[in-house]
Each structure stands twice: as structure tokens, then as C-alpha cells.
């Protein structure tokens, strides 16, 4: 087995006296899409925040291509190649689409305009004028410009109309086909597990189950708890 692109061991996240994540371990191989699913409050966002340096892990290691980034500042983690598409998208509404793309630190956004023609059409508009789905594409494009080795996605379908959810997942499927390594946090477990090579189910800050996306989709407990079956 080659070294994982992302290898998380014994990760603990605390907010003061509250422990939200109780020592979880998981990995993502290069080229793999891994889904982290779980109910509200299971610790999905806390896990991503610890990976991307928004909160400092209380314990554990976060190895990206062998290098431990646990506790490193957020900008160093991005520079190392662990790049998050944030929940809620964090688009700067009054800046143009183009200016938002350049916030990645890139000086040339041509590749993203080729990949997402809708962004090219809208490049001079204030980002706040875009639909929710277009803003999500913009956030993904901005993250890609930072040249991720592993792309972290926090609830990319949150708050989107069903049609836009489908089109965001189509973009993720395309990224997967082009070899992008992704860790996807989603409440839309059905779509996440259909896309993912493997998944982990987070329950109250612990990993309950793990398996291939296909196996988890067929698990009766997963179906009951997360697929509305
Ligand atoms: P959601 O999908 O609702 O974001 P989640 O699975 O991402 O849920 P987290 O947001 O990581 O879960 O929350 C995990 C636990 O940590 C919850 O019990 C939550 O109340 C707690 N928590 C999260 N952020 C904080 C904070 N800043 N201070 C204190 N407790 C927090």
C-alpha cells in the first residue's frame, strides 16, 4: 500500500471543556474520493476545521504526503496543499468573480474559466449576484487555483436547490475523473456515497462504520440513519 495522500491518526478536537471529536483515524489515498458522513453535530465540521488549521487539534497527527501538519497555521496548511472549500462558501459578495478567484493567490484564472464557462461569462459581476450553485462553483474554482494535493469539501450541497445539487455533484464527479483527491463532508449521504470510493460514518465524534461507498449504501443501519430509508 503506498503512503496515503492524507493520513489522520487519533485526532481529538476540543472546544474548552467540550470534546467534539474523540480520537478518530482515517486516510485518503492519492486519487481517491472519501466521504465523511454523519448527523448534525457528529463532528464533521470540527474534523475539517482541525485539518485546515481553523482550530488547533488537541491531539493527533494530520499527515499530508508524509508531513505532519497538525497545529500548523492555516496559511501554511494551504501552501502545503491541503485546501478547503468552506461551508457557506465564503465568497466576497461585493468583489467580482475574477477578484474572488485571485484571492487564491493565483495570478491567472484562465484554466478555471475554461473548466467553468459560466464563471467566464460572469467574471466581471459581483460574486454576490451569482446563484447559490454558481457561488459554490466559484468557491471550488478558487480552491483548485491553490493547487490542492487534497481538496477538502464542507457540505458543498448545503442550501442549494435540487437541480444545483445535481450540477455541483456532476462537477465533483468530473474532478474525480481527472484524478483530484478529495475528502468530502456531506449531509447528503446518498450522493456523497455514490460519488465516493470509500466512506466513514461519524457518530458523536467517533467513527462508527467504514467501507466502500457501495457497501455503505447497502448497509441497513446507514440506510435507516442517513438515507431516509
Ligand atoms: P453540522 O453538520 O451541524 O455542522 P457537524 O457534524 O459538522 O454538524 P460539528 O459542527 O463539528 O458537527 O459539531 C460537533 C460538536 O461540537 C457539536 O456537539 C457542537 O455543538 C460542538 N461544537 C462545534 N463547534 C463548537 C464551538 N465553537 N464551541 C463549542 N462547541 C462546539
PDB file of C-alpha atoms and ligand atoms in Angstrom:
ATOM      1  CA  UNK A   1       0.000   0.000   0.000  1.00  0.00           C
ATOM      2  CA  UNK A   2       1.543   3.387  -0.932  1.00  0.00           C
ATOM      3  CA  UNK A   3       1.635   6.148   1.654  1.00  0.00           C
ATOM      4  CA  UNK A   4      -1.801   7.830   1.839  1.00  0.00           C
ATOM      5  CA  UNK A   5      -2.145  11.354   0.485  1.00  0.00           C
ATOM      6  CA  UNK A   6      -3.839  12.262   3.758  1.00  0.00           C
ATOM      7  CA  UNK A   7      -3.392  10.229   6.909  1.00  0.00           C
ATOM      8  CA  UNK A   8      -5.201  11.327  10.064  1.00  0.00           C
ATOM      9  CA  UNK A   9      -4.396   9.492  13.304  1.00  0.00           C
ATOM     10  CA  UNK A  10      -6.037   9.790  16.716  1.00  0.00           C
ATOM     11  CA  UNK A  11      -7.446  13.259  16.067  1.00  0.00           C
ATOM     12  CA  UNK A  12      -9.038  14.965  19.062  1.00  0.00           C
ATOM     13  CA  UNK A  13     -10.841  18.314  18.808  1.00  0.00           C
ATOM     14  CA  UNK A  14     -11.909  20.209  21.915  1.00  0.00           C
ATOM     15  CA  UNK A  15     -13.688  23.484  22.478  1.00  0.00           C
ATOM     16  CA  UNK A  16     -12.734  24.322  26.056  1.00  0.00           C
ATOM     17  CA  UNK A  17     -14.174  21.527  28.181  1.00  0.00           C
ATOM     18  CA  UNK A  18     -16.271  20.119  25.320  1.00  0.00           C
ATOM     19  CA  UNK A  19     -14.673  17.328  23.303  1.00  0.00           C
ATOM     20  CA  UNK A  20     -16.284  17.208  19.849  1.00  0.00           C
ATOM     21  CA  UNK A  21     -14.008  14.623  18.158  1.00  0.00           C
ATOM     22  CA  UNK A  22     -12.695  11.762  20.285  1.00  0.00           C
ATOM     23  CA  UNK A  23      -9.566  10.414  18.608  1.00  0.00           C
ATOM     24  CA  UNK A  24     -10.544   9.449  15.069  1.00  0.00           C
ATOM     25  CA  UNK A  25      -8.289   7.903  12.416  1.00  0.00           C
ATOM     26  CA  UNK A  26      -8.870   7.771   8.682  1.00  0.00           C
ATOM     27  CA  UNK A  27      -6.962   8.121   5.441  1.00  0.00           C
ATOM     28  CA  UNK A  28      -7.372   9.181   1.826  1.00  0.00           C
ATOM     29  CA  UNK A  29      -5.231   7.589  -0.887  1.00  0.00           C
ATOM     30  CA  UNK A  30      -3.997   9.640  -3.843  1.00  0.00           C
ATOM     31  CA  UNK A  31      -6.755   9.902  -6.447  1.00  0.00           C
ATOM     32  CA  UNK A  32      -9.408   8.682  -4.045  1.00  0.00           C
ATOM     33  CA  UNK A  33     -12.660  10.360  -3.058  1.00  0.00           C
ATOM     34  CA  UNK A  34     -13.530   9.690   0.568  1.00  0.00           C
ATOM     35  CA  UNK A  35     -16.818  10.764   2.132  1.00  0.00           C
ATOM     36  CA  UNK A  36     -17.270  11.626   5.788  1.00  0.00           C
ATOM     37  CA  UNK A  37     -20.942  11.378   6.607  1.00  0.00           C
ATOM     38  CA  UNK A  38     -22.885  11.758   9.831  1.00  0.00           C
ATOM     39  CA  UNK A  39     -25.785  13.501  11.504  1.00  0.00           C
ATOM     40  CA  UNK A  40     -25.837  17.113  12.646  1.00  0.00           C
ATOM     41  CA  UNK A  41     -23.331  17.622  15.422  1.00  0.00           C
ATOM     42  CA  UNK A  42     -21.415  14.390  14.707  1.00  0.00           C
ATOM     43  CA  UNK A  43     -18.183  16.348  14.378  1.00  0.00           C
ATOM     44  CA  UNK A  44     -17.761  16.590  10.619  1.00  0.00           C
ATOM     45  CA  UNK A  45     -17.134  20.346  10.514  1.00  0.00           C
ATOM     46  CA  UNK A  46     -14.877  20.154  13.576  1.00  0.00           C
ATOM     47  CA  UNK A  47     -12.783  17.483  11.861  1.00  0.00           C
ATOM     48  CA  UNK A  48     -12.328  19.579   8.726  1.00  0.00           C
ATOM     49  CA  UNK A  49     -11.576  22.669  10.807  1.00  0.00           C
ATOM     50  CA  UNK A  50      -8.802  20.766  12.575  1.00  0.00           C
ATOM     51  CA  UNK A  51      -7.379  19.544   9.254  1.00  0.00           C
ATOM     52  CA  UNK A  52      -7.351  23.011   7.706  1.00  0.00           C
ATOM     53  CA  UNK A  53      -5.953  24.764  10.782  1.00  0.00           C
ATOM     54  CA  UNK A  54      -9.047  26.748  11.751  1.00  0.00           C
ATOM     55  CA  UNK A  55      -8.997  25.008  15.112  1.00  0.00           C
ATOM     56  CA  UNK A  56      -5.913  23.519  16.720  1.00  0.00           C
ATOM     57  CA  UNK A  57      -6.256  19.786  17.309  1.00  0.00           C
ATOM     58  CA  UNK A  58      -5.931  18.847  20.982  1.00  0.00           C
ATOM     59  CA  UNK A  59      -4.164  15.633  19.932  1.00  0.00           C
ATOM     60  CA  UNK A  60      -3.297  13.584  16.875  1.00  0.00           C
ATOM     61  CA  UNK A  61      -1.441  13.810  13.599  1.00  0.00           C
ATOM     62  CA  UNK A  62      -2.557  15.085  10.186  1.00  0.00           C
ATOM     63  CA  UNK A  63      -0.050  13.844   7.636  1.00  0.00           C
ATOM     64  CA  UNK A  64      -0.203  15.207   4.117  1.00  0.00           C
ATOM     65  CA  UNK A  65       2.101  13.159   1.866  1.00  0.00           C
ATOM     66  CA  UNK A  66       4.027  12.138   4.952  1.00  0.00           C
ATOM     67  CA  UNK A  67       4.395  15.576   6.513  1.00  0.00           C
ATOM     68  CA  UNK A  68       2.585  16.254   9.814  1.00  0.00           C
ATOM     69  CA  UNK A  69       0.593  19.476   9.610  1.00  0.00           C
ATOM     70  CA  UNK A  70      -1.333  19.153  12.893  1.00  0.00           C
ATOM     71  CA  UNK A  71      -1.317  22.523  14.652  1.00  0.00           C
ATOM     72  CA  UNK A  72       0.330  24.370  11.732  1.00  0.00           C
ATOM     73  CA  UNK A  73      -1.150  27.777  10.816  1.00  0.00           C
ATOM     74  CA  UNK A  74      -3.942  27.732   8.226  1.00  0.00           C
ATOM     75  CA  UNK A  75      -1.898  29.532   5.528  1.00  0.00           C
ATOM     76  CA  UNK A  76       0.941  27.012   5.841  1.00  0.00           C
ATOM     77  CA  UNK A  77      -1.541  24.143   5.515  1.00  0.00           C
ATOM     78  CA  UNK A  78      -2.969  25.647   2.302  1.00  0.00           C
ATOM     79  CA  UNK A  79       0.536  26.153   0.968  1.00  0.00           C
ATOM     80  CA  UNK A  80       1.370  22.527   1.734  1.00  0.00           C
ATOM     81  CA  UNK A  81      -1.583  21.518  -0.448  1.00  0.00           C
ATOM     82  CA  UNK A  82      -4.458  20.776   1.935  1.00  0.00           C
ATOM     83  CA  UNK A  83      -7.095  23.199   0.649  1.00  0.00           C
ATOM     84  CA  UNK A  84     -10.660  23.542   1.889  1.00  0.00           C
ATOM     85  CA  UNK A  85     -13.768  24.672   0.048  1.00  0.00           C
ATOM     86  CA  UNK A  86     -15.548  26.172   3.042  1.00  0.00           C
ATOM     87  CA  UNK A  87     -19.131  25.557   4.116  1.00  0.00           C
ATOM     88  CA  UNK A  88     -21.225  28.621   3.371  1.00  0.00           C
ATOM     89  CA  UNK A  89     -18.731  29.278   0.581  1.00  0.00           C
ATOM     90  CA  UNK A  90     -17.138  32.472   1.966  1.00  0.00           C
ATOM     91  CA  UNK A  91     -17.438  34.282  -1.291  1.00  0.00           C
ATOM     92  CA  UNK A  92     -16.806  38.021  -1.018  1.00  0.00           C
ATOM     93  CA  UNK A  93     -20.120  39.280  -2.347  1.00  0.00           C
ATOM     94  CA  UNK A  94     -19.066  42.772  -3.433  1.00  0.00           C
ATOM     95  CA  UNK A  95     -15.896  41.688  -5.171  1.00  0.00           C
ATOM     96  CA  UNK A  96     -16.101  40.445  -8.733  1.00  0.00           C
ATOM     97  CA  UNK A  97     -15.932  36.781  -9.685  1.00  0.00           C
ATOM     98  CA  UNK A  98     -12.443  37.431 -11.042  1.00  0.00           C
ATOM     99  CA  UNK A  99     -11.238  39.125  -7.854  1.00  0.00           C
ATOM    100  CA  UNK A 100     -12.604  36.247  -5.812  1.00  0.00           C
ATOM    101  CA  UNK A 101     -10.622  33.790  -7.928  1.00  0.00           C
ATOM    102  CA  UNK A 102      -7.421  35.788  -7.430  1.00  0.00           C
ATOM    103  CA  UNK A 103      -7.886  35.565  -3.646  1.00  0.00           C
ATOM    104  CA  UNK A 104      -6.458  32.061  -4.090  1.00  0.00           C
ATOM    105  CA  UNK A 105      -3.089  33.723  -4.689  1.00  0.00           C
ATOM    106  CA  UNK A 106      -3.103  32.676  -8.341  1.00  0.00           C
ATOM    107  CA  UNK A 107      -2.423  35.378 -10.939  1.00  0.00           C
ATOM    108  CA  UNK A 108      -4.106  33.605 -13.837  1.00  0.00           C
ATOM    109  CA  UNK A 109      -7.594  32.138 -13.698  1.00  0.00           C
ATOM    110  CA  UNK A 110      -7.786  31.042 -17.361  1.00  0.00           C
ATOM    111  CA  UNK A 111      -7.817  27.341 -16.547  1.00  0.00           C
ATOM    112  CA  UNK A 112     -10.873  27.824 -14.350  1.00  0.00           C
ATOM    113  CA  UNK A 113     -12.683  29.877 -16.981  1.00  0.00           C
ATOM    114  CA  UNK A 114     -12.106  27.028 -19.390  1.00  0.00           C
ATOM    115  CA  UNK A 115     -13.308  24.482 -16.885  1.00  0.00           C
ATOM    116  CA  UNK A 116     -16.330  26.515 -15.720  1.00  0.00           C
ATOM    117  CA  UNK A 117     -17.550  28.656 -18.660  1.00  0.00           C
ATOM    118  CA  UNK A 118     -20.343  30.112 -16.515  1.00  0.00           C
ATOM    119  CA  UNK A 119     -17.666  31.805 -14.392  1.00  0.00           C
ATOM    120  CA  UNK A 120     -16.047  33.270 -17.500  1.00  0.00           C
ATOM    121  CA  UNK A 121     -19.398  34.713 -18.537  1.00  0.00           C
ATOM    122  CA  UNK A 122     -19.841  36.238 -15.101  1.00  0.00           C
ATOM    123  CA  UNK A 123     -16.228  37.217 -14.390  1.00  0.00           C
ATOM    124  CA  UNK A 124     -16.862  40.968 -14.023  1.00  0.00           C
ATOM    125  CA  UNK A 125     -20.030  40.640 -11.929  1.00  0.00           C
ATOM    126  CA  UNK A 126     -20.083  40.994  -8.165  1.00  0.00           C
ATOM    127  CA  UNK A 127     -19.929  37.463  -6.774  1.00  0.00           C
ATOM    128  CA  UNK A 128     -22.982  38.225  -4.664  1.00  0.00           C
ATOM    129  CA  UNK A 129     -25.066  38.373  -7.853  1.00  0.00           C
ATOM    130  CA  UNK A 130     -24.397  34.701  -8.603  1.00  0.00           C
ATOM    131  CA  UNK A 131     -26.868  31.982  -7.701  1.00  0.00           C
ATOM    132  CA  UNK A 132     -26.034  29.705  -4.787  1.00  0.00           C
ATOM    133  CA  UNK A 133     -24.860  26.976  -7.132  1.00  0.00           C
ATOM    134  CA  UNK A 134     -22.671  29.356  -9.118  1.00  0.00           C
ATOM    135  CA  UNK A 135     -21.138  30.638  -5.878  1.00  0.00           C
ATOM    136  CA  UNK A 136     -20.337  27.046  -4.962  1.00  0.00           C
ATOM    137  CA  UNK A 137     -18.599  26.586  -8.327  1.00  0.00           C
ATOM    138  CA  UNK A 138     -16.664  29.790  -7.689  1.00  0.00           C
ATOM    139  CA  UNK A 139     -15.560  28.524  -4.270  1.00  0.00           C
ATOM    140  CA  UNK A 140     -14.449  25.214  -5.809  1.00  0.00           C
ATOM    141  CA  UNK A 141     -12.616  27.006  -8.634  1.00  0.00           C
ATOM    142  CA  UNK A 142     -10.853  29.265  -6.137  1.00  0.00           C
ATOM    143  CA  UNK A 143      -9.733  26.247  -4.107  1.00  0.00           C
ATOM    144  CA  UNK A 144      -8.470  24.488  -7.259  1.00  0.00           C
ATOM    145  CA  UNK A 145      -6.355  27.530  -8.148  1.00  0.00           C
ATOM    146  CA  UNK A 146      -4.499  26.993  -4.868  1.00  0.00           C
ATOM    147  CA  UNK A 147      -3.254  23.675  -6.402  1.00  0.00           C
ATOM    148  CA  UNK A 148      -4.530  21.234  -3.793  1.00  0.00           C
ATOM    149  CA  UNK A 149      -2.873  17.866  -3.254  1.00  0.00           C
ATOM    150  CA  UNK A 150      -6.012  17.035  -1.288  1.00  0.00           C
ATOM    151  CA  UNK A 151      -9.222  19.045  -1.645  1.00  0.00           C
ATOM    152  CA  UNK A 152     -11.466  19.270   1.425  1.00  0.00           C
ATOM    153  CA  UNK A 153     -15.133  19.993   0.784  1.00  0.00           C
ATOM    154  CA  UNK A 154     -17.508  21.007   3.564  1.00  0.00           C
ATOM    155  CA  UNK A 155     -21.156  20.399   2.653  1.00  0.00           C
ATOM    156  CA  UNK A 156     -20.946  21.558  -0.972  1.00  0.00           C
ATOM    157  CA  UNK A 157     -24.670  20.870  -1.480  1.00  0.00           C
ATOM    158  CA  UNK A 158     -25.845  22.782   1.586  1.00  0.00           C
ATOM    159  CA  UNK A 159     -28.715  25.141   0.909  1.00  0.00           C
ATOM    160  CA  UNK A 160     -28.815  24.512  -2.848  1.00  0.00           C
ATOM    161  CA  UNK A 161     -31.892  23.791  -4.952  1.00  0.00           C
ATOM    162  CA  UNK A 162     -32.064  20.116  -6.081  1.00  0.00           C
ATOM    163  CA  UNK A 163     -31.045  20.966  -9.642  1.00  0.00           C
ATOM    164  CA  UNK A 164     -27.976  22.837  -8.419  1.00  0.00           C
ATOM    165  CA  UNK A 165     -27.113  19.967  -6.064  1.00  0.00           C
ATOM    166  CA  UNK A 166     -27.056  17.675  -9.090  1.00  0.00           C
ATOM    167  CA  UNK A 167     -24.834  20.042 -11.029  1.00  0.00           C
ATOM    168  CA  UNK A 168     -22.387  20.518  -8.138  1.00  0.00           C
ATOM    169  CA  UNK A 169     -22.086  16.721  -7.823  1.00  0.00           C
ATOM    170  CA  UNK A 170     -21.535  16.498 -11.568  1.00  0.00           C
ATOM    171  CA  UNK A 171     -18.588  18.888 -11.125  1.00  0.00           C
ATOM    172  CA  UNK A 172     -17.240  16.740  -8.289  1.00  0.00           C
ATOM    173  CA  UNK A 173     -17.580  13.631 -10.461  1.00  0.00           C
ATOM    174  CA  UNK A 174     -15.610  15.390 -13.190  1.00  0.00           C
ATOM    175  CA  UNK A 175     -12.900  16.360 -10.680  1.00  0.00           C
ATOM    176  CA  UNK A 176     -12.766  12.731  -9.581  1.00  0.00           C
ATOM    177  CA  UNK A 177     -12.352  11.561 -13.180  1.00  0.00           C
ATOM    178  CA  UNK A 178      -9.470  13.997 -13.583  1.00  0.00           C
ATOM    179  CA  UNK A 179      -7.757  12.454 -10.540  1.00  0.00           C
ATOM    180  CA  UNK A 180      -8.415  15.064  -7.860  1.00  0.00           C
ATOM    181  CA  UNK A 181      -8.019  13.624  -4.367  1.00  0.00           C
ATOM    182  CA  UNK A 182     -10.967  14.669  -2.206  1.00  0.00           C
ATOM    183  CA  UNK A 183     -12.302  14.412   1.315  1.00  0.00           C
ATOM    184  CA  UNK A 184     -15.985  15.242   1.142  1.00  0.00           C
ATOM    185  CA  UNK A 185     -18.091  16.101   4.175  1.00  0.00           C
ATOM    186  CA  UNK A 186     -21.787  15.858   3.365  1.00  0.00           C
ATOM    187  CA  UNK A 187     -25.188  15.527   4.940  1.00  0.00           C
ATOM    188  CA  UNK A 188     -26.433  14.338   1.542  1.00  0.00           C
ATOM    189  CA  UNK A 189     -25.167  10.843   2.290  1.00  0.00           C
ATOM    190  CA  UNK A 190     -26.758   9.267  -0.763  1.00  0.00           C
ATOM    191  CA  UNK A 191     -24.971  11.470  -3.257  1.00  0.00           C
ATOM    192  CA  UNK A 192     -21.745  11.511  -1.253  1.00  0.00           C
ATOM    193  CA  UNK A 193     -21.563   7.697  -1.048  1.00  0.00           C
ATOM    194  CA  UNK A 194     -22.455   7.277  -4.716  1.00  0.00           C
ATOM    195  CA  UNK A 195     -19.534   9.503  -5.638  1.00  0.00           C
ATOM    196  CA  UNK A 196     -17.046   8.238  -3.062  1.00  0.00           C
ATOM    197  CA  UNK A 197     -14.655   5.325  -3.371  1.00  0.00           C
ATOM    198  CA  UNK A 198     -14.847   4.888   0.406  1.00  0.00           C
ATOM    199  CA  UNK A 199     -16.694   6.436   3.298  1.00  0.00           C
ATOM    200  CA  UNK A 200     -16.540   6.828   7.047  1.00  0.00           C
ATOM    201  CA  UNK A 201     -19.599   7.298   9.223  1.00  0.00           C
ATOM    202  CA  UNK A 202     -19.018   9.710  12.079  1.00  0.00           C
ATOM    203  CA  UNK A 203     -21.273   9.271  15.121  1.00  0.00           C
ATOM    204  CA  UNK A 204     -20.931  11.539  18.151  1.00  0.00           C
ATOM    205  CA  UNK A 205     -17.277  12.258  17.441  1.00  0.00           C
ATOM    206  CA  UNK A 206     -16.271   8.641  16.704  1.00  0.00           C
ATOM    207  CA  UNK A 207     -16.014   6.612  13.519  1.00  0.00           C
ATOM    208  CA  UNK A 208     -18.803   4.057  13.638  1.00  0.00           C
ATOM    209  CA  UNK A 209     -18.522   2.343  10.290  1.00  0.00           C
ATOM    210  CA  UNK A 210     -16.243   2.412   7.295  1.00  0.00           C
ATOM    211  CA  UNK A 211     -16.286   0.722   3.921  1.00  0.00           C
ATOM    212  CA  UNK A 212     -16.565   1.304   0.222  1.00  0.00           C
ATOM    213  CA  UNK A 213     -19.202   3.818  -0.865  1.00  0.00           C
ATOM    214  CA  UNK A 214     -21.152   0.941  -2.430  1.00  0.00           C
ATOM    215  CA  UNK A 215     -21.014  -1.181   0.745  1.00  0.00           C
ATOM    216  CA  UNK A 216     -22.133   1.692   2.973  1.00  0.00           C
ATOM    217  CA  UNK A 217     -25.014   2.441   0.592  1.00  0.00           C
ATOM    218  CA  UNK A 218     -26.196  -1.134   1.110  1.00  0.00           C
ATOM    219  CA  UNK A 219     -25.744  -1.150   4.883  1.00  0.00           C
ATOM    220  CA  UNK A 220     -29.138  -1.328   6.594  1.00  0.00           C
ATOM    221  CA  UNK A 221     -28.066   0.865   9.517  1.00  0.00           C
ATOM    222  CA  UNK A 222     -26.684   3.535   7.198  1.00  0.00           C
ATOM    223  CA  UNK A 223     -29.851   3.393   5.108  1.00  0.00           C
ATOM    224  CA  UNK A 224     -32.035   3.855   8.198  1.00  0.00           C
ATOM    225  CA  UNK A 225     -29.978   6.628   9.760  1.00  0.00           C
ATOM    226  CA  UNK A 226     -28.753   8.614   6.773  1.00  0.00           C
ATOM    227  CA  UNK A 227     -30.585   7.683   3.605  1.00  0.00           C
ATOM    228  CA  UNK A 228     -34.124   8.188   4.827  1.00  0.00           C
ATOM    229  CA  UNK A 229     -34.945   4.540   4.051  1.00  0.00           C
TER     230      UNK A 229
HETATM  231  P1  LIG B   1     -23.161  20.143  11.324  1.00  0.00           P
HETATM  232  O1  LIG B   1     -23.450  19.338  10.128  1.00  0.00           O
HETATM  233  O2  LIG B   1     -24.372  20.605  12.062  1.00  0.00           O
HETATM  234  O3  LIG B   1     -22.130  21.211  11.120  1.00  0.00           O
HETATM  235  P2  LIG B   1     -21.090  18.511  12.361  1.00  0.00           P
HETATM  236  O4  LIG B   1     -21.110  17.039  12.195  1.00  0.00           O
HETATM  237  O5  LIG B   1     -20.238  19.277  11.438  1.00  0.00           O
HETATM  238  O6  LIG B   1     -22.532  19.092  12.357  1.00  0.00           O
HETATM  239  P3  LIG B   1     -19.696  19.906  14.402  1.00  0.00           P
HETATM  240  O7  LIG B   1     -20.172  21.222  13.916  1.00  0.00           O
HETATM  241  O8  LIG B   1     -18.291  19.533  14.187  1.00  0.00           O
HETATM  242  O9  LIG B   1     -20.623  18.761  13.852  1.00  0.00           O
HETATM  243  O10 LIG B   1     -20.018  19.823  15.955  1.00  0.00           O
HETATM  244  C1  LIG B   1     -19.615  18.719  16.789  1.00  0.00           C
HETATM  245  C2  LIG B   1     -19.888  19.050  18.247  1.00  0.00           C
HETATM  246  O11 LIG B   1     -19.051  20.109  18.663  1.00  0.00           O
HETATM  247  C3  LIG B   1     -21.321  19.512  18.497  1.00  0.00           C
HETATM  248  O12 LIG B   1     -21.737  18.964  19.723  1.00  0.00           O
HETATM  249  C4  LIG B   1     -21.192  21.010  18.590  1.00  0.00           C
HETATM  250  O13 LIG B   1     -22.179  21.547  19.452  1.00  0.00           O
HETATM  251  C5  LIG B   1     -19.802  21.189  19.178  1.00  0.00           C
HETATM  252  N1  LIG B   1     -19.189  22.440  18.714  1.00  0.00           N
HETATM  253  C6  LIG B   1     -18.923  22.791  17.435  1.00  0.00           C
HETATM  254  N2  LIG B   1     -18.322  23.994  17.365  1.00  0.00           N
HETATM  255  C7  LIG B   1     -18.217  24.430  18.642  1.00  0.00           C
HETATM  256  C8  LIG B   1     -17.682  25.612  19.257  1.00  0.00           C
HETATM  257  N3  LIG B   1     -17.121  26.587  18.530  1.00  0.00           N
HETATM  258  N4  LIG B   1     -17.756  25.692  20.606  1.00  0.00           N
HETATM  259  C9  LIG B   1     -18.297  24.700  21.337  1.00  0.00           C
HETATM  260  N5  LIG B   1     -18.807  23.582  20.834  1.00  0.00           N
HETATM  261  C10 LIG B   1     -18.770  23.432  19.506  1.00  0.00           C
END
